[in-house]
Short mmCIF file of C-alpha atoms and ligand atoms in Angstrom, two decimals:
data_model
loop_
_atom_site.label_atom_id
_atom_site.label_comp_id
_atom_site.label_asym_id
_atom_site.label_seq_id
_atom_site.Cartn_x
_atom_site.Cartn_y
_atom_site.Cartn_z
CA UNK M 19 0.00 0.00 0.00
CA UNK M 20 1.34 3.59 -0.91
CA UNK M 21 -0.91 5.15 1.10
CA UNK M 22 0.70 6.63 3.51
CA UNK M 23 3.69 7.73 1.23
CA UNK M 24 1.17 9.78 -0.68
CA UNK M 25 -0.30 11.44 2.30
CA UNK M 26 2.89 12.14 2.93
CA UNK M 27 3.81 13.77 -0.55
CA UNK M 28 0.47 15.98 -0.21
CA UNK M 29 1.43 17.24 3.21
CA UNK M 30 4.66 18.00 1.63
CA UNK M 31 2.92 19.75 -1.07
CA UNK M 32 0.38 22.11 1.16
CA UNK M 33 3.03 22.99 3.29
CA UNK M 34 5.02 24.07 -0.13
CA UNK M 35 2.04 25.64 -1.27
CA UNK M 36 1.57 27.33 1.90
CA UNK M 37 5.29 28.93 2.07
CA UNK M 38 4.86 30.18 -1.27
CA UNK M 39 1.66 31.75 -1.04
CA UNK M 40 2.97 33.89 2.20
CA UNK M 41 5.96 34.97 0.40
CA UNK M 42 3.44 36.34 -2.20
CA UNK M 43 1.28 38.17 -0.19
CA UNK M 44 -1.22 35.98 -1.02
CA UNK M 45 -3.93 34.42 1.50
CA UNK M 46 -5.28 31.03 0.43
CA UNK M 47 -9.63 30.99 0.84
CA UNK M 48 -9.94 27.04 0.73
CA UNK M 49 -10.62 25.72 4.47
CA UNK M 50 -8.88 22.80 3.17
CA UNK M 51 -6.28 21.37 0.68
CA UNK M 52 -7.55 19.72 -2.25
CA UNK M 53 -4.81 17.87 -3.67
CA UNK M 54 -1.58 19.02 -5.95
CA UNK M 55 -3.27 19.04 -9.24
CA UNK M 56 -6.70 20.67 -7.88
CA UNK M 57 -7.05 24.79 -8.27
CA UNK M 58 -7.22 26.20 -5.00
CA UNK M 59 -9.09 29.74 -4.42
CA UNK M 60 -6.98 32.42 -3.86
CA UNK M 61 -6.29 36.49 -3.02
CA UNK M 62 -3.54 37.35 -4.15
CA UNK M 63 -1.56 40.53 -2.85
CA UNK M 64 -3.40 42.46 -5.41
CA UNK M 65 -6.98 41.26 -4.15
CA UNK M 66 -7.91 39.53 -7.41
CA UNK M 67 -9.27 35.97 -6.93
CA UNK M 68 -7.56 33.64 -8.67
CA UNK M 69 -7.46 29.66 -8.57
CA UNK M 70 -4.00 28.48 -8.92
CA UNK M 71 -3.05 24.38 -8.77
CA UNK M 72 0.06 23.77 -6.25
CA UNK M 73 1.41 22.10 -8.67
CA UNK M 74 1.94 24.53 -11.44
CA UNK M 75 2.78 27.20 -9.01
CA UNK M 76 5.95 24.41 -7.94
CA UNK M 77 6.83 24.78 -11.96
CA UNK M 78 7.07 28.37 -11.12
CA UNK M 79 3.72 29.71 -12.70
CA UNK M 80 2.62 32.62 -11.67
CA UNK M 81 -0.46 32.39 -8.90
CA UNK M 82 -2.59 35.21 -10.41
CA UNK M 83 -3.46 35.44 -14.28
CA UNK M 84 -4.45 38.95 -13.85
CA UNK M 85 -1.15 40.02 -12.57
CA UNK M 86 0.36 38.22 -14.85
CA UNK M 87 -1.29 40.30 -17.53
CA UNK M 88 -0.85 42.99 -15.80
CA UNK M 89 2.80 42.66 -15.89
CA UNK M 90 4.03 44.78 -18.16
CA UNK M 91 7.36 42.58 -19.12
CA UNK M 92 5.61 39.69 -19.79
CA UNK M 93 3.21 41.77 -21.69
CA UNK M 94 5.56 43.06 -23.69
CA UNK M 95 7.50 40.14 -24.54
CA UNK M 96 4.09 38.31 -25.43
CA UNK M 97 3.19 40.94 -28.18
CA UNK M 98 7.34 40.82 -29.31
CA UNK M 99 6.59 36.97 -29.67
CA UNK M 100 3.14 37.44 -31.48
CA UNK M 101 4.66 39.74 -34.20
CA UNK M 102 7.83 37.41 -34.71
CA UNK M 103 5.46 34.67 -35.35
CA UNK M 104 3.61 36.86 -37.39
CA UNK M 105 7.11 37.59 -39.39
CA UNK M 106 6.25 41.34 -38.35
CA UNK M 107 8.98 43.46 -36.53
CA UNK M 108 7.99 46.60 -33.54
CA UNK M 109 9.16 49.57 -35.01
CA UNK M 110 8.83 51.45 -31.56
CA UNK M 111 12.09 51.79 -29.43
CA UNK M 112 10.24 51.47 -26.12
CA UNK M 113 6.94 49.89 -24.81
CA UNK M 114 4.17 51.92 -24.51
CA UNK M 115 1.41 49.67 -22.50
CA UNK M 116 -1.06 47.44 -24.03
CA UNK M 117 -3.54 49.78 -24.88
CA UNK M 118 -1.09 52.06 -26.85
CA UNK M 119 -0.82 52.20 -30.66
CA UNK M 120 2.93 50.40 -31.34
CA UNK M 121 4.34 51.30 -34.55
CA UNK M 122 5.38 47.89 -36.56
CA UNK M 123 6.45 46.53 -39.94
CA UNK M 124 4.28 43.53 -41.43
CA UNK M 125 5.80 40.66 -43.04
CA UNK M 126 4.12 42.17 -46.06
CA UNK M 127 5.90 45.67 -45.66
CA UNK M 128 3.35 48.00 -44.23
CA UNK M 129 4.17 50.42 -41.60
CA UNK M 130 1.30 50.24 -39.32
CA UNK M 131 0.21 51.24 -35.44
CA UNK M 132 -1.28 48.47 -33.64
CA UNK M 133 -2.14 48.36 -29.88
CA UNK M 134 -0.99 45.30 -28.38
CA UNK M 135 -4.45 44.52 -26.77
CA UNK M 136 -6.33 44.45 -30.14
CA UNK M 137 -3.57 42.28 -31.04
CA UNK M 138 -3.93 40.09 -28.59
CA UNK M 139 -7.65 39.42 -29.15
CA UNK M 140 -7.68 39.48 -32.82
CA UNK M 141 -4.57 37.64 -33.27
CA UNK M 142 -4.16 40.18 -36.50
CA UNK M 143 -1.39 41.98 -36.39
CA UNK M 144 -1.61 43.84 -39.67
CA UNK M 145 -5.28 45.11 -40.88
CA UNK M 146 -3.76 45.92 -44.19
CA UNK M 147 -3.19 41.99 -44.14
CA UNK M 148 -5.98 39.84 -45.00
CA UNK M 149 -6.89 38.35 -41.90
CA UNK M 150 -4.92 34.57 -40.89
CA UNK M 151 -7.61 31.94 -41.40
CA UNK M 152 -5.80 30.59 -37.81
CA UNK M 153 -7.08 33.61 -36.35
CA UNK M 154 -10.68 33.69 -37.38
CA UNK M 155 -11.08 30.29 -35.78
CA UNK M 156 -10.33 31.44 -32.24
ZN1 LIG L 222 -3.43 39.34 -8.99
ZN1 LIG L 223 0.48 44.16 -43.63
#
């Protein structure tokens, strides 16, 4: 029986969870722990509630997705990546937020503004590109 070895491993795990959550800021709203793979309800030191799984937060995921959006590195380097694997290039020296028009180059040549947030829900980075059939489906 592996029983006890496993209780074992999960007490291992909330206590992890636990220490990691308090060096957030974070307070954890479950009465109880719910296993490794199981989302647990969460504040996090911004006050959004989030539901992060222990065991992605070991891999060193971030708890909150908001904050993770919120970032503004991450965001940055998430519309960088979208426009590389769009074979466009940003034009603009610095980063302006996600809801500022970016100046980039298509793969197609046009000079165009684009906020970052359309981007990111369109998945278009060009309008004077048709639009990718990829991108219509989502
Ligand atoms: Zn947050
Ligand atoms: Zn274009």
């Amino acid at each position: 029986m592996d029983q006890p070895v496993r209780a074992a491993h999960s007490l291992r795990a909330e206590a992890a969870f636990r220490v990691h959550l308090e060096a957030a800021g974070a307070r954890l709203l479950e009465s109880r722990w719910l296993g490794n793979g199981v989302g647990h309800r969460v504040r996090c030191a911004a006050g959004h509630l989030c539901a992060p799984r222990p065991s992605n937060v070991q891999q060193g995921q971030g708890l909150c997705r908001t904050c993770a959006r919120k970032d503004p590195l991450a965001a940055a380097a998430a519309f960088r990546e979208r426009l590389a694997a769009a074979g466009a290039r940003l034009l603009e020296p610095v980063w302006l937020g996600v809801h500022a028009p970016h100046r980039i180059r298509c793969a197609g040549g046009h000079e165009t503004l684009r906020r970052p947030s359309a981007v990111r829900r369109s998945g278009w980075v060009c309008r004077r590109c048709p639009r990718p059939a990829a991108a219509a489906l989502t």
